[in-house]
Amino acid sequence: MTGEFPPGLILVVGGLLVPLLRGYLRAAFMLALPVIAFFYMIGLPYGELGKIQFLQLTLTATRVDSLSLMFGYVFLLATLIGTIYALHLKDTLQHVATLIYAGGSLCAVFAGDLVSFFIWWEVIAVASVFLIWPVRTERAWRAGQRYLIVQMAAGVILLAGVMLHYRATGSIAFDLLGLDTTAKALILFALGVKAAFPLLHNWLEDSYPEATVTGTVLLSSFTTKVAIYALARGYAGTDILVPIGTVMTAFPIFYAVIENDLRRVLSYSMINQLGFMVVGIGIGTNLALNGAVAHAFADIIFKGLLFMSMGAVLFRVGTAKGSELGGLYKSMPWTTSFCMVGAASISALPLFSAFVTKSMIMSEAMDQGHFWVWLILLFASAGVVEHAGIKIPYFAFFAHDSGKRCKEAPLNMLTAMAISAALCIGIGSFPSIFYTLLPYNATYEPYTLNHVVTQTQLLFFAALAVAVLIRTGIYPPELRSVNLDADWFYRRLGYRTLMGLDAVASWAWAQVVDIAGAGARFFNARLHNHHGPDGVFGRWWPTGTMAFWTTVMLGAYLILSYL
Amino acid sequence: MTDAQNGAPHGPAPDEPKYWLDHKANVDKLLRGFYVVCAILFVIDIFVPKHGLLAIEHTFGFYAIYGFVGCSAVILGAKLLRILVMRSEGYYDR
């Protein structure tokens, strides 16, 4: 019986039951679900469990190993924190979507074969769009549609890859795949869409900031991390991931500086953090993989925390735009403090979480001889200080006082943020406990004098640069604006092209109608000439006309009979 | 962003009590403290035993200088990027 179903199924089924409950009972039920799933999960034995025969395929519902467990822990943690954060919500749809989405993600990381993984991948895509649409605006509706189209397209590519792979090898096993066939390249491409590879990334910064206050927090935790899990499982040590990840760390930080919507700044920041993980997976040594997995874990917590703090601002003030905010520390001191913990964590300040996770990847990049990669990662780390470490808390809570006054975030939101903040500090300050959970054998000591001092120097001098540029007025101000990104190609170029084609088609059709109309009018006019009131045939009685035609026929007959 | 564009009064109400951070002198004090910390961090680089693999890491002040230059480059680069990619807020709605 044990392991017949994956732990995520508890959340999915529980989510379907949520509409039956009301009030405190519902809240208690939703909070209990991740706890029950946790105890079920840690009770599972290692190995492949829950085999299901489906057509000619043997599906593995539950594969338990240290990699899937690590993602299991953090997904359940994120579900619990996200549920607490959303407890004030009356919207049943969002609660159901949350649990199915989180449960689907959990099922995906426990899926033992590619087909099961694909099925849960689709569940995730559909469930997650119901965290965008409940904003119930035209804008969110469109953003959700674009999001769903991209997710579905990625799903189709994944399915194609899996089918080709099955036809070539007869196997649907989801182990180390590598990149030696077209099928495997297709699977990597599909995962690349979800992991926001450069030029495939635009769905992320397009949709996440348009989701609901609580939805963005959940979206940031699962979709991309399922992709990171799948990359670690199937493509560890795939060389091409190193340059891809490096580009991901570097280009979004420029966008993050000039973006006005602070939730969109965090979305760009997210691509930057995913880049570090992708580099770690590409390097593929035990330490680098541990670094990637550990950083995914830490990122879910600190990025969630930052999204929660910006969500609280959006919830209370009604906007998360840097140009409209400022001085909110006076109204929301707790949210401000928690946000700053998240900012310190993502910046990898000593004693905060990313300091003990990101450094594994950095250190291994250097040890494996990727000098330029290391140099760019270091540059990107300095960039993180600017947009996530300083910009987010500074423009929201300090900077120029906007005069906006509001209530502190609701208690449930503060509780969720407090738990995340405690985890950020806990992981960063006591890494040895956290390291025991990591899936691969490797040793790493983050707290050496050299590491602490050099990292602090890097961060403080990056911050110094920001301070100097703000003070001298060189720093670009927050402006109400839209910055063009790769989504321009389908939102504007593609749209305009379609509209253009539509115009050409309409014009061509109009020409066809015109010409046909002219022909018809000409024919009509001739008809009128002969058969109209003044026409030759119009002047006679119908009997006369008949006599005329009979004469013509008889004449013709006479001529023909002589031939 | 000017007040007129936002359509609402911008800035704190005049009768509101001032916070500690509202005084520019205090902000200056904080920043001066920060500059001092940076200076100390820069100097102690001499005393820290380096165990990095690369020669560049053993260069005096490498991390501090790289952090400062890197971050400035990001900000200035982004400023240039604005010329290329910035559009009005309703760009996609038109």
XYZ file of C-alpha atoms in Angstrom:
657
model
C 0.000 0.000 0.000
C 2.779 2.438 0.953
C 3.788 4.562 -1.992
C 0.841 3.529 -4.178
C 0.187 7.215 -4.739
C 2.604 10.174 -4.682
C 2.434 12.586 -1.705
C 1.310 15.404 -3.983
C -1.958 13.597 -4.621
C -2.985 14.388 -1.035
C -2.877 18.092 -1.915
C -4.644 17.618 -5.256
C -7.531 15.590 -3.800
C -7.646 17.847 -0.735
C -7.863 20.850 -3.032
C -10.910 19.380 -4.749
C -12.613 19.015 -1.354
C -11.959 22.627 -0.292
C -15.207 24.018 -1.837
C -17.201 21.772 0.505
C -15.842 23.509 3.591
C -16.320 26.975 5.032
C -14.703 29.314 7.538
C -12.283 28.053 10.181
C -12.842 24.439 9.186
C -11.665 25.210 5.682
C -8.601 27.092 6.977
C -7.678 24.220 9.298
C -8.161 21.681 6.513
C -5.964 23.617 4.077
C -3.207 24.003 6.663
C -3.412 20.330 7.600
C -2.969 19.084 4.029
C 0.745 19.900 3.588
C 1.433 18.577 7.095
C -0.307 15.260 6.331
C 1.488 15.045 2.976
C 4.793 15.693 4.768
C 4.351 12.823 7.214
C 3.192 10.530 4.423
C 6.258 11.534 2.373
C 8.878 10.964 5.067
C 7.301 7.567 5.795
C 7.979 6.350 2.251
C 10.838 3.922 1.602
C 13.457 4.823 -1.021
C 12.910 3.335 -4.462
C 10.312 3.157 -7.225
C 6.827 2.667 -5.856
C 3.306 2.668 -7.200
C 3.782 0.960 -10.588
C 0.753 1.398 -12.850
C 0.179 -0.494 -16.109
C -1.078 1.910 -18.763
C -1.454 0.569 -22.329
C 1.965 -0.992 -22.971
C 3.732 1.351 -20.568
C 4.641 0.844 -16.957
C 4.248 4.154 -15.143
C 5.985 4.846 -11.850
C 3.811 7.100 -9.724
C 6.299 7.574 -6.904
C 10.073 7.520 -7.076
C 11.649 8.356 -3.755
C 15.293 9.348 -3.655
C 17.274 12.144 -2.054
C 16.747 14.479 -5.050
C 12.957 14.140 -5.176
C 12.767 14.334 -1.374
C 14.712 17.605 -1.270
C 12.238 19.210 -3.660
C 9.421 17.526 -1.734
C 10.467 19.235 1.499
C 10.679 22.690 0.009
C 7.478 22.351 -2.041
C 5.523 21.388 1.056
C 7.115 24.220 2.989
C 6.174 26.650 0.207
C 2.625 25.249 0.151
C 2.254 25.757 3.894
C 3.681 29.285 3.817
C 1.653 30.196 0.720
C -1.528 28.864 2.322
C -0.959 30.898 5.490
C -0.274 33.972 3.347
C -3.575 33.453 1.496
C -5.752 32.591 4.519
C -7.615 35.914 4.400
C -8.868 35.129 0.873
C -12.520 34.308 0.385
C -11.985 33.263 -3.239
C -12.525 29.488 -3.313
C -11.239 29.190 -6.879
C -7.791 30.433 -5.893
C -7.558 28.057 -2.932
C -8.457 25.090 -5.115
C -6.036 26.189 -7.848
C -3.271 26.655 -5.277
C -3.580 23.146 -3.861
C -3.879 21.439 -7.254
C -0.947 23.467 -8.575
C 1.264 22.762 -5.559
C 0.179 19.122 -5.446
C 0.790 18.716 -9.172
C 4.292 20.127 -8.795
C 4.968 17.742 -5.932
C 3.690 14.827 -8.031
C 5.927 15.931 -10.915
C 9.114 15.760 -8.855
C 8.134 12.307 -7.587
C 7.126 11.036 -11.045
C 9.391 8.098 -11.870
C 9.031 8.206 -15.664
C 8.700 10.736 -18.458
C 5.030 10.052 -19.192
C 3.905 10.612 -15.596
C 6.094 13.692 -15.508
C 4.381 15.004 -18.641
C 0.913 14.414 -17.196
C 1.691 16.392 -14.049
C 3.423 19.057 -16.132
C 0.115 19.702 -17.899
C -1.813 19.743 -14.614
C 0.596 22.393 -13.306
C 0.154 24.522 -16.435
C -3.633 24.515 -16.291
C -3.971 24.896 -12.514
C -1.480 27.772 -12.333
C -3.335 29.988 -14.800
C -6.155 30.140 -12.248
C -3.810 32.167 -10.066
C -3.642 34.840 -12.800
C -7.208 34.988 -14.102
C -8.885 35.616 -10.707
C -7.547 39.186 -10.829
C -10.598 39.524 -13.085
C -9.346 42.323 -15.305
C -8.971 42.393 -19.072
C -5.229 42.804 -18.597
C -4.915 39.706 -16.387
C -7.173 37.746 -18.713
C -4.867 38.458 -21.642
C -1.689 37.844 -19.643
C -3.148 34.514 -18.498
C -3.974 33.548 -22.059
C -0.427 34.303 -23.224
C 0.937 32.353 -20.248
C -1.244 29.347 -20.964
C -0.365 29.316 -24.672
C 3.362 29.259 -23.895
C 2.957 26.557 -21.249
C 0.844 24.425 -23.560
C 3.292 24.845 -26.444
C 6.106 23.719 -24.144
C 3.940 20.754 -23.162
C 3.435 19.737 -26.778
C 7.190 19.912 -27.417
C 7.845 17.844 -24.305
C 5.325 15.236 -25.434
C 6.880 15.104 -28.902
C 10.296 14.621 -27.332
C 9.065 11.880 -25.014
C 7.313 10.025 -27.871
C 10.360 10.194 -30.152
C 12.529 9.057 -27.271
C 10.205 6.123 -26.574
C 10.132 5.099 -30.246
C 13.920 5.182 -30.486
C 14.782 3.493 -27.201
C 11.585 1.803 -26.012
C 12.128 3.427 -22.639
C 10.268 6.124 -20.751
C 12.680 6.079 -17.806
C 13.400 9.537 -16.436
C 17.062 9.264 -15.515
C 20.132 11.012 -16.854
C 19.270 11.767 -20.481
C 22.052 13.877 -21.939
C 21.847 15.581 -25.306
C 22.794 13.012 -27.963
C 19.483 12.705 -29.855
C 16.849 15.044 -31.301
C 14.303 13.645 -28.860
C 16.445 14.598 -25.889
C 17.076 18.038 -27.391
C 13.296 18.524 -27.683
C 12.815 17.576 -24.040
C 15.580 19.989 -23.038
C 13.942 22.737 -25.116
C 10.611 22.187 -23.365
C 12.300 22.281 -19.958
C 14.145 25.384 -21.135
C 10.842 27.181 -21.669
C 9.785 26.438 -18.084
C 13.217 27.282 -16.706
C 13.127 30.624 -18.577
C 16.161 30.139 -20.807
C 17.156 33.345 -22.647
C 14.621 34.290 -25.367
C 12.258 31.643 -23.979
C 11.972 33.585 -20.729
C 9.457 36.287 -21.590
C 6.376 34.419 -20.333
C 7.778 34.707 -16.812
C 8.253 38.461 -16.580
C 5.068 38.903 -18.602
C 2.703 36.845 -16.449
C 3.972 36.664 -12.853
C 3.488 40.358 -12.074
C -0.076 40.158 -13.446
C -1.173 37.362 -11.079
C -3.105 37.892 -7.861
C -1.384 39.114 -4.694
C -1.128 35.583 -3.337
C -0.872 33.891 -6.733
C 2.496 35.402 -7.625
C 4.005 34.056 -4.407
C 2.940 30.523 -5.339
C 3.849 30.837 -9.016
C 7.359 31.886 -8.038
C 7.779 28.730 -5.963
C 6.801 25.905 -8.274
C 6.799 26.060 -12.083
C 10.410 27.069 -12.654
C 11.659 24.862 -9.833
C 10.003 21.791 -11.360
C 12.064 22.586 -14.455
C 15.228 22.938 -12.360
C 14.477 19.566 -10.768
C 14.000 17.986 -14.210
C 17.228 19.525 -15.515
C 19.127 18.214 -12.493
C 17.579 14.790 -13.045
C 18.017 14.526 -16.805
C 20.718 16.933 -17.898
C 23.314 17.113 -15.110
C 26.709 17.824 -16.634
C 25.290 18.909 -20.014
C 27.903 21.439 -21.102
C 25.623 23.778 -22.998
C 23.774 24.617 -19.783
C 26.830 26.487 -18.483
C 26.770 29.296 -21.082
C 22.955 29.335 -21.080
C 22.862 29.765 -17.310
C 25.578 32.401 -17.437
C 23.568 34.526 -19.875
C 20.512 34.083 -17.644
C 22.366 35.530 -14.666
C 23.606 38.549 -16.577
C 20.954 40.011 -18.895
C 17.925 40.338 -16.547
C 19.834 42.493 -14.069
C 19.880 45.354 -16.574
C 16.129 45.124 -17.038
C 15.634 44.901 -13.288
C 17.312 48.301 -12.783
C 14.891 50.170 -15.050
C 11.678 48.224 -14.439
C 9.094 50.189 -12.493
C 6.714 47.405 -11.368
C 8.515 45.964 -8.362
C 6.907 42.535 -8.808
C 8.294 42.525 -12.349
C 11.722 43.482 -10.968
C 11.489 40.348 -8.837
C 10.516 38.302 -11.902
C 13.654 39.430 -13.686
C 15.576 38.735 -10.529
C 14.134 35.246 -10.582
C 15.592 34.533 -14.038
C 18.926 35.739 -12.698
C 18.752 33.287 -9.765
C 17.615 30.429 -12.026
C 20.726 31.165 -14.098
C 22.956 30.269 -11.152
C 21.121 26.959 -10.753
C 21.373 26.171 -14.471
C 25.121 26.838 -14.386
C 25.451 24.497 -11.406
C 23.558 21.749 -13.227
C 25.654 22.303 -16.349
C 28.905 21.914 -14.390
C 27.427 18.708 -13.056
C 29.862 17.791 -10.288
C 28.444 16.640 -6.962
C 29.170 19.955 -5.289
C 27.770 21.999 -8.195
C 24.589 19.906 -8.269
C 24.225 20.221 -4.511
C 24.677 23.954 -4.990
C 21.965 24.082 -7.659
C 19.492 22.106 -5.549
C 20.340 24.026 -2.375
C 19.994 27.323 -4.199
C 16.617 26.261 -5.614
C 15.529 25.487 -2.042
C 16.811 28.811 -0.713
C 15.381 30.741 -3.665
C 11.884 29.378 -3.120
C 12.009 30.747 0.412
C 13.678 34.137 -0.119
C 12.060 34.933 -3.458
C 8.732 33.914 -1.956
C 9.449 36.250 0.957
C 10.228 39.164 -1.363
C 7.113 38.493 -3.448
C 5.083 38.288 -0.214
C 6.350 41.674 0.956
C 5.567 43.284 -2.420
C 2.217 41.466 -2.416
C 1.451 42.975 0.997
C 2.245 46.420 -0.407
C 0.028 45.797 -3.427
C -2.732 44.507 -1.130
C -2.627 47.562 1.148
C -1.688 50.377 -1.224
C -3.138 49.037 -4.471
C 0.051 49.327 -6.504
C 3.545 47.851 -6.534
C 5.046 50.456 -8.830
C 8.233 52.086 -7.671
C 7.182 55.460 -9.060
C 4.104 55.520 -6.805
C 5.640 54.171 -3.592
C 8.074 55.332 -0.947
C 8.059 55.990 2.786
C 5.960 52.936 3.561
C 8.237 51.910 6.454
C 6.170 54.306 8.528
C 2.982 52.347 7.875
C 4.355 48.817 7.444
C 7.378 48.417 9.725
C 7.099 44.611 10.004
C 6.714 44.090 6.277
C 9.722 46.384 5.791
C 11.864 44.299 8.152
C 10.874 40.999 6.552
C 11.509 42.423 3.091
C 14.986 43.467 4.173
C 15.713 39.953 5.428
C 14.681 38.645 1.993
C 16.835 41.289 0.306
C 19.862 40.352 2.423
C 19.252 36.663 1.673
C 19.066 37.036 -2.094
C 22.138 39.275 -2.024
C 24.040 36.431 -0.311
C 25.098 38.445 2.711
C 26.899 36.272 5.303
C 24.448 34.715 7.807
C 21.675 34.750 5.172
C 20.644 31.827 2.997
C 22.094 32.475 -0.473
C 25.536 32.965 1.102
C 25.734 29.239 1.859
C 23.990 28.001 -1.331
C 25.067 30.185 -4.258
C 28.700 30.036 -3.189
C 28.801 26.278 -3.832
C 28.073 26.961 -7.507
C 30.523 29.880 -7.671
C 33.285 27.937 -6.019
C 32.767 24.935 -8.281
C 32.696 27.133 -11.408
C 36.154 28.318 -10.475
C 37.485 24.902 -9.448
C 36.332 23.356 -12.721
C 38.165 25.998 -14.719
C 35.255 28.118 -15.931
C 37.072 31.402 -15.306
C 34.940 33.660 -17.485
C 31.761 32.078 -16.218
C 32.916 32.694 -12.683
C 33.732 36.313 -13.489
C 30.276 36.897 -14.984
C 28.555 35.168 -12.062
C 30.448 37.475 -9.730
C 29.328 40.457 -11.819
C 25.734 39.194 -11.673
C 26.063 38.815 -7.891
C 27.018 42.470 -7.651
C 24.000 43.284 -9.841
C 21.674 41.395 -7.488
C 22.656 43.769 -4.686
C 21.389 46.641 -6.783
C 17.955 45.440 -7.918
C 16.906 42.994 -5.204
C 19.092 44.008 -2.278
C 18.546 47.739 -2.443
C 16.015 48.762 -5.095
C 13.107 46.632 -3.833
C 13.162 47.693 -0.164
C 14.465 51.206 -0.912
C 11.861 52.343 -3.439
C 8.944 50.634 -1.704
C 9.617 51.510 1.903
C 12.080 54.415 1.986
C 13.226 56.768 -0.789
C 11.037 59.813 -1.354
C 8.040 59.717 1.020
C 4.995 59.268 -1.209
C 2.685 60.335 1.603
C 0.766 57.090 1.228
C -0.369 55.771 4.589
C -1.962 52.381 5.080
C -2.442 49.629 7.627
C 0.270 47.058 8.334
C -0.196 43.782 6.398
C -2.790 41.361 7.858
C -1.621 38.993 10.588
C -1.675 35.904 8.355
C 0.594 37.612 5.819
C 2.987 38.726 8.550
C 3.066 35.190 9.972
C 3.938 33.717 6.589
C 6.659 36.318 6.051
C 8.030 35.722 9.555
C 8.354 31.971 8.919
C 10.176 32.604 5.634
C 12.462 35.193 7.184
C 13.317 32.780 10.016
C 14.140 30.072 7.447
C 16.367 32.466 5.475
C 18.382 33.288 8.584
C 18.284 29.698 9.859
C 19.673 28.215 6.642
C 22.279 30.948 6.325
C 23.438 30.828 9.930
C 23.342 27.071 10.545
C 24.146 25.564 7.158
C 25.451 22.233 8.499
C 21.939 20.998 9.319
C 20.681 22.102 5.916
C 23.632 20.510 4.109
C 22.755 17.054 5.491
C 19.574 17.151 3.360
C 21.472 17.671 0.099
C 21.286 14.783 -2.374
C 24.920 14.262 -3.417
C 28.125 13.515 -1.550
C 30.273 16.596 -1.309
C 31.753 18.704 1.435
C 31.743 22.461 1.496
C 32.626 24.996 4.162
C 31.043 28.397 3.504
C 32.283 30.173 6.610
C 35.966 30.726 5.980
C 37.458 34.100 6.813
C 38.415 34.584 3.168
C 34.901 33.876 1.877
C 33.156 36.043 4.474
C 35.429 39.030 3.935
C 35.584 38.908 0.134
C 31.826 38.422 -0.195
C 31.131 41.281 2.210
C 33.534 43.484 0.253
C 31.798 42.643 -3.014
C 28.340 43.390 -1.631
C 29.229 46.530 0.326
C 31.090 48.089 -2.566
C 28.248 47.245 -4.935
C 25.931 48.974 -2.463
C 28.394 51.854 -2.276
C 28.139 52.258 -6.043
C 24.347 52.492 -5.768
C 24.590 55.011 -2.914
C 27.041 57.182 -4.832
C 24.983 57.095 -8.029
C 21.734 57.923 -6.191
C 23.412 60.769 -4.317
C 24.895 62.236 -7.487
C 21.589 61.956 -9.333
C 23.023 59.645 -11.991
C 20.879 56.730 -10.868
C 17.955 56.286 -13.321
C 14.716 57.346 -11.579
C 11.659 55.109 -11.365
C 9.430 56.009 -14.302
C 6.018 54.823 -15.370
C 6.964 52.841 -18.420
C 7.020 49.566 -20.279
C 10.351 48.061 -21.291
C 10.416 46.018 -24.463
C 11.632 42.456 -24.042
C 11.454 39.289 -26.105
C 7.671 39.164 -25.652
C 7.585 42.163 -28.012
C 8.035 39.669 -30.857
C 4.616 38.181 -30.301
C 2.836 40.955 -28.454
C 3.696 43.646 -30.990
C 5.561 42.329 -34.052
C 3.494 39.145 -34.275
C 0.285 41.021 -33.536
C 1.069 43.751 -36.066
C 2.048 41.143 -38.664
C -1.243 39.344 -38.185
C -3.127 42.635 -38.336
C -1.169 43.517 -41.500
C -1.976 40.192 -43.114
C -5.570 40.729 -42.109
C -5.564 44.150 -43.792
C -4.005 42.723 -46.973
C -6.549 39.925 -47.047
C -9.419 42.375 -46.506
C -8.095 44.612 -49.305
C -7.714 41.659 -51.698
C -11.217 40.489 -50.879
C -12.557 43.974 -51.471
C -10.893 43.953 -54.917
C -12.449 40.586 -55.738
C -15.856 41.841 -54.664
C -15.358 45.033 -56.704
C -14.379 43.254 -59.903
C -17.153 40.705 -59.555
C -19.579 43.528 -58.830
C -18.449 45.488 -61.908
C -18.902 42.355 -64.052
C -22.349 41.803 -62.643
C -23.302 45.429 -63.227
C -22.064 45.210 -66.820
C -24.066 42.029 -67.447
C -27.074 43.629 -65.815
C -26.783 46.702 -68.004
C -26.639 44.578 -71.206
C -29.645 42.613 -70.013
C -31.415 45.875 -69.360
C -30.527 47.141 -72.847
C -32.169 44.214 -74.609
C -34.841 43.142 -72.179
C -35.572 46.395 -70.371
C -38.634 48.559 -71.173
C -36.785 50.166 -74.094
C -34.922 47.033 -75.227
C -35.539 45.258 -78.504
C -37.213 42.340 -76.758
C -39.004 44.513 -74.231
C -41.048 46.233 -76.964
C -42.851 43.064 -78.037
C -45.425 40.980 -76.296
C -44.064 37.710 -74.941
C -45.879 35.865 -77.808
C -43.901 37.979 -80.262
C -40.680 37.081 -78.511
C -41.637 33.422 -78.620
C -42.408 33.646 -82.318
C -38.997 35.261 -82.874
C -37.108 32.522 -81.040
C -39.131 29.789 -82.755
C -38.199 31.303 -86.112
C -34.529 31.381 -85.065
C -34.721 27.714 -83.970
C -36.445 26.601 -87.150
C -33.931 28.548 -89.241
C -31.058 26.893 -87.385
C -32.661 23.470 -87.843
C -33.047 24.113 -91.584
C -29.390 25.124 -91.947
C -28.177 22.186 -89.850
C -30.231 19.633 -91.883
C -28.442 20.719 -95.071
C -25.006 20.239 -93.551
C 7.243 61.656 -11.195
C 5.581 64.938 -10.374
C 2.560 65.410 -8.153
C 0.422 66.641 -11.007
C 0.966 63.418 -12.935
C -0.029 61.280 -9.995
C -3.141 63.312 -9.443
C -2.902 62.924 -5.671
C -0.997 64.895 -3.055
C 2.525 63.560 -2.928
C 4.557 63.571 0.252
C 3.637 63.458 3.918
C 0.876 65.626 5.374
C 2.338 68.821 6.884
C 0.926 68.191 10.375
C 2.405 64.687 10.641
C 5.138 64.103 13.244
C 8.621 63.734 11.714
C 10.400 60.393 11.824
C 14.099 60.041 12.579
C 14.850 59.201 8.945
C 12.911 62.251 7.723
C 15.786 64.477 8.770
C 18.409 64.713 6.075
C 21.147 65.091 8.695
C 20.357 61.614 10.045
C 20.453 60.056 6.582
C 23.821 61.715 6.053
C 24.995 60.279 9.373
C 23.965 56.785 8.301
C 25.694 57.130 4.966
C 28.893 58.409 6.557
C 28.867 55.347 8.829
C 28.449 53.171 5.734
C 31.390 54.861 4.001
C 33.561 54.211 7.061
C 32.585 50.515 7.082
C 33.480 50.301 3.392
C 36.846 51.907 4.020
C 37.586 49.439 6.849
C 36.545 46.498 4.650
C 38.881 47.727 1.949
C 41.841 48.032 4.277
C 41.497 44.680 6.071
C 41.961 42.999 2.701
C 45.712 43.069 3.456
C 45.304 40.945 6.582
C 43.010 38.241 5.223
C 44.797 35.057 4.166
C 43.673 34.371 0.567
C 43.087 30.806 -0.539
C 41.493 31.372 -3.915
C 42.753 29.408 -6.917
C 43.241 32.361 -9.195
C 45.876 35.058 -9.170
C 43.226 37.715 -9.676
C 41.679 36.868 -6.314
C 44.985 37.588 -4.612
C 45.146 41.063 -6.096
C 44.661 43.657 -3.371
C 41.094 44.913 -3.223
C 39.877 42.814 -6.148
C 36.416 42.010 -4.756
C 35.780 45.556 -3.564
C 36.804 47.152 -6.839
C 34.991 44.540 -8.914
C 31.819 44.995 -6.849
C 31.910 48.762 -7.259
C 32.762 48.769 -10.947
C 30.397 45.865 -11.740
C 27.429 47.458 -10.033
C 28.113 50.859 -11.605
C 28.325 49.164 -14.993
C 24.939 47.510 -14.459
C 23.285 50.804 -13.566
C 24.897 52.832 -16.345
C 24.289 50.027 -18.851
C 20.642 49.915 -17.820
C 20.396 53.671 -18.305
C 21.559 53.186 -21.884
C 19.183 50.246 -22.309
C 16.329 52.606 -21.456
C 16.972 54.594 -24.630
C 16.487 51.413 -26.619
C 13.598 49.652 -24.912
C 11.577 52.134 -22.855
C 8.065 52.898 -24.078
C 5.041 54.591 -22.541
C 3.082 52.597 -19.977
C 0.131 51.922 -22.301
C 2.319 50.690 -25.154
C 0.791 47.236 -25.455
C -2.759 48.448 -24.841
C -2.823 50.556 -27.970
